[in-house]
Amino acid sequence: QISLLEIFKSYILYIVYYISYVLYILVSHFSQFNLLFFLICCLCEYQDLLHMECVYMFPQFAGDGIYGGSSHNHYQNPRLITFPRQHQRGSSNGLRRQKRDWVIPPINVPENSRGPFPQVLVRIRSDQDKEIEIRYSITGAGADQPPNDVYIIDPVTGKMSVTKPLDREERASYHLRAHAVDINGNQMEPPIDLYIYVIDMNDNRPEFKNQVYNGSVAEMSKPGTSVMQVTAFDADDSTTANGLVHYRILSQTPHIPIPNMFTINGATGEISTIATGIDREKVSQYTIIVQATDMEGSLNFGLSNTATALISITDINDNPPELDSKTFQGEVPENAVGVVVANLTVRDKDQPHTPNWNAVYRITGGDAMGHFAIRTDEVTNDGKVIVVKPVDYERNDAFTLMVVVSNQAHLASGIPSSPSSSAAVSIKVLDVNEAPVFPSNPKIIRFEEGVPADTTLATFAALDPDRFIQQTIRYSKLSDPANWLKINRTNGRITTTAVLDRESPYMKKNVYEATFLAVDNGSPPATGTGTVQIYLIDVNDNVPVLVPQEALVCERSRHGYPVNITASDLDSEPNAGPYVFELPSYPSSARRNWTISRLNGNYAQLKLRIPYLEAGMYRVPILVSDSGNPPLSNTSVLKVKVCPCDENGDCTVLGAVTVAGLGTGAIITILICIIILLSMVLFFVVWVKRREKERQTKPLLIDPEDDVRDNILKYDEEGGGEEDQDYDLSQLQQPESLDHIMSKPAGVRRVDERPVILESQYPVRPTVPHPGDIGEFIIDGLRAADNDPTAPPYDSLLVFDYEGSGSTAGSVSSLDSSSSGEQDYDYLNDWGPRFKKLADLYGGGGED
């Protein structure tokens, strides 16, 4: 049992401990307060309280030194945790209420303990263990739940132990429940909650997020300008000194202009400038080594790590461009465009190919007419002076340009130098031979059409721009589509060579265009081109023509429609329409059969005057007059086809044929010719069929069963071997020439020599002959063989090429074709009808 005095003493010690802890945090750098707090922890340890809290604050003494003996005694006599007693308080109505005693303080265990394990932490005890036998157990994560078996308890003594070193970075706390049951498993005490906190040790170094950090700062930045921030993370408890990281700069490379150009905020890791004089043209990048240390930066107790910070110096426009010279020279031929006259070189120390470096050139004087411009070379930054408008030597033979160069970006503030640089550019103009120029180009001339040949139209003379050189100009014709003009070679007078006609296809909108050349005698000669446009005024010189020239009407005036007619005139207004249409008095049939009425100034209608007109082709003359002054008239003939029409006023087929000029007799003749042609075709087809039938009915010369045409193969006959007969082999040799044969007298020749004449042409057998014509084919072949003078007689000596003597092969005649024994040829009867003759010859020999 715990008395009230003991409870009060414990609370007092807790209050003193936490006050001392606050003092320790505030003034931990003073050793006397460290010692004071350590003495308080020793007092608490003597009271068997707050042992783990002292180990947390002074981990170097855990299990050693001053705590050595006490800690050992502690684990032999662990702190006792008793199940809270349940008090029963009576009331007037007999009800009872239960109340717990006090809250069990948490259990603190330092991480990375060196053992030995298992290591006893506390002892669980029930007040009923004196009366009955109690069994203790724990449940929760770390006991019977993952991670399993981190904590164990002796079921008899109730001592709870940790089985292995703990890692706060893996798990910072555990929540277990302690149980007390009897040997039968009956619950003897309500479960109590045990909270175990892992005390952090400084076992993790600070780790930077990146090993290399990249930042930038503009040159000429003021002190205090933020550059970048580095961040390190410590896995230890950030609420203690173990996880508090402090930053410092270890080194700076290069040490220009001073070794300490930058500083770092120890708590946040922000790097900023601390000095002036940052110049990109001297140092373009700084390398900073940054160190992060925990334990609030204590170099004695803290753990450290380093990272690299690369600080790039960005460019500002603190260097204006400077031209390499105050004067530049150049020259240009007159009339040249797009050529480079001079090259302006410039220097700029700022970063190339940026607005701070790119040069912008301007011409401030000496070019009032805008003949020149300056373009910047994107690679070299030089200025190219080019000609954008031709210069004339006769007007100005030299130019002096004032040029100013500056950057695209404005010069940074505080720079004492001028933002631009200037120079003078002297340009000399070179004289060249210029082409003659026609003052009026194109030259427009107006004439009435019909101008006769050899008429002078105008003088087309050119001027020489080279006023300081006396030169002669000659003229020639370049283009004259209709070949109407010619030009005087010396003075440029243009005259006609033919009549000018406005209606010519070479006219374009009443304008005729010709081109002429003017060439001087300079070195080299120069040529100018001029154009003459002749506008021809129309005159009434073309008669109107009737449109259309053919029409179709019905033979009865009540069925058909009138014919609309108009006229065309090559002339233009007012020499064209309106037109006048009328029928002439001759022939009289025109006005008797037809009538014409005017619709408007350009159209009229032609229709039948009489009710009926016989179908046929009629030529109706119509007199057409234009509106010229004086007017021109023309009698045009309109071909009118009159035909019978149906009720809709459309010409019938018979009527169309009649109108085309074919009478009834002609139509009958055409039909008779068609019938005769069809009869001839039918007769030819019948004759071919009859011929085919006769061939099929003609009998064969041999029995179809004996027809062995498919079995007969033709081979070249070579005769017997050289040793078969005793012949004179010299007769078999091929003669080298035929002179001795051709020189023999007529009628004398050897029967074994082939005559030198054309061979007879044997009939060609069809690929698939009809069975009925085999007899005719054999007879034709026999007749050709009998009449062939080149065929040798059957008993004559056949002529072959001599192959030499002493053949290594044996003679074919030496083979014995007879059989010494009897042989059965009856099997030939089984080979079919084609071998029937052979089977009869050999198989039936015994009977014959």
mmCIF file of C-alpha atoms in Angstrom, residues 12 73 80 279 304 318 351 370 397 442 606-607 720 726 753 768:
data_model
loop_
_atom_site.group_PDB
_atom_site.id
_atom_site.type_symbol
_atom_site.label_atom_id
_atom_site.label_comp_id
_atom_site.label_asym_id
_atom_site.label_seq_id
_atom_site.Cartn_x
_atom_site.Cartn_y
_atom_site.Cartn_z
ATOM 1 C CA ILE A 12 6.843 17.210 -5.706
ATOM 2 C CA ASN A 73 20.244 -2.189 -8.872
ATOM 3 C CA LEU A 80 6.858 -1.674 -9.349
ATOM 4 C CA ASP A 279 31.955 40.628 -61.166
ATOM 5 C CA SER A 304 28.085 16.606 -39.302
ATOM 6 C CA ASP A 318 27.728 46.670 -67.033
ATOM 7 C CA GLN A 351 28.083 37.384 -71.832
ATOM 8 C CA GLY A 370 18.304 56.210 -96.749
ATOM 9 C CA ASP A 397 30.278 60.208 -105.496
ATOM 10 C CA PRO A 442 5.906 52.655 -121.342
ATOM 11 C CA LEU A 606 -38.165 34.514 -137.967
ATOM 12 C CA LYS A 607 -41.341 32.486 -138.539
ATOM 13 C CA GLY A 720 25.060 -49.331 -137.938
ATOM 14 C CA ASP A 726 33.385 -53.648 -144.824
ATOM 15 C CA GLU A 753 24.988 -37.421 -152.879
ATOM 16 C CA VAL A 768 -4.571 -32.148 -132.865
#
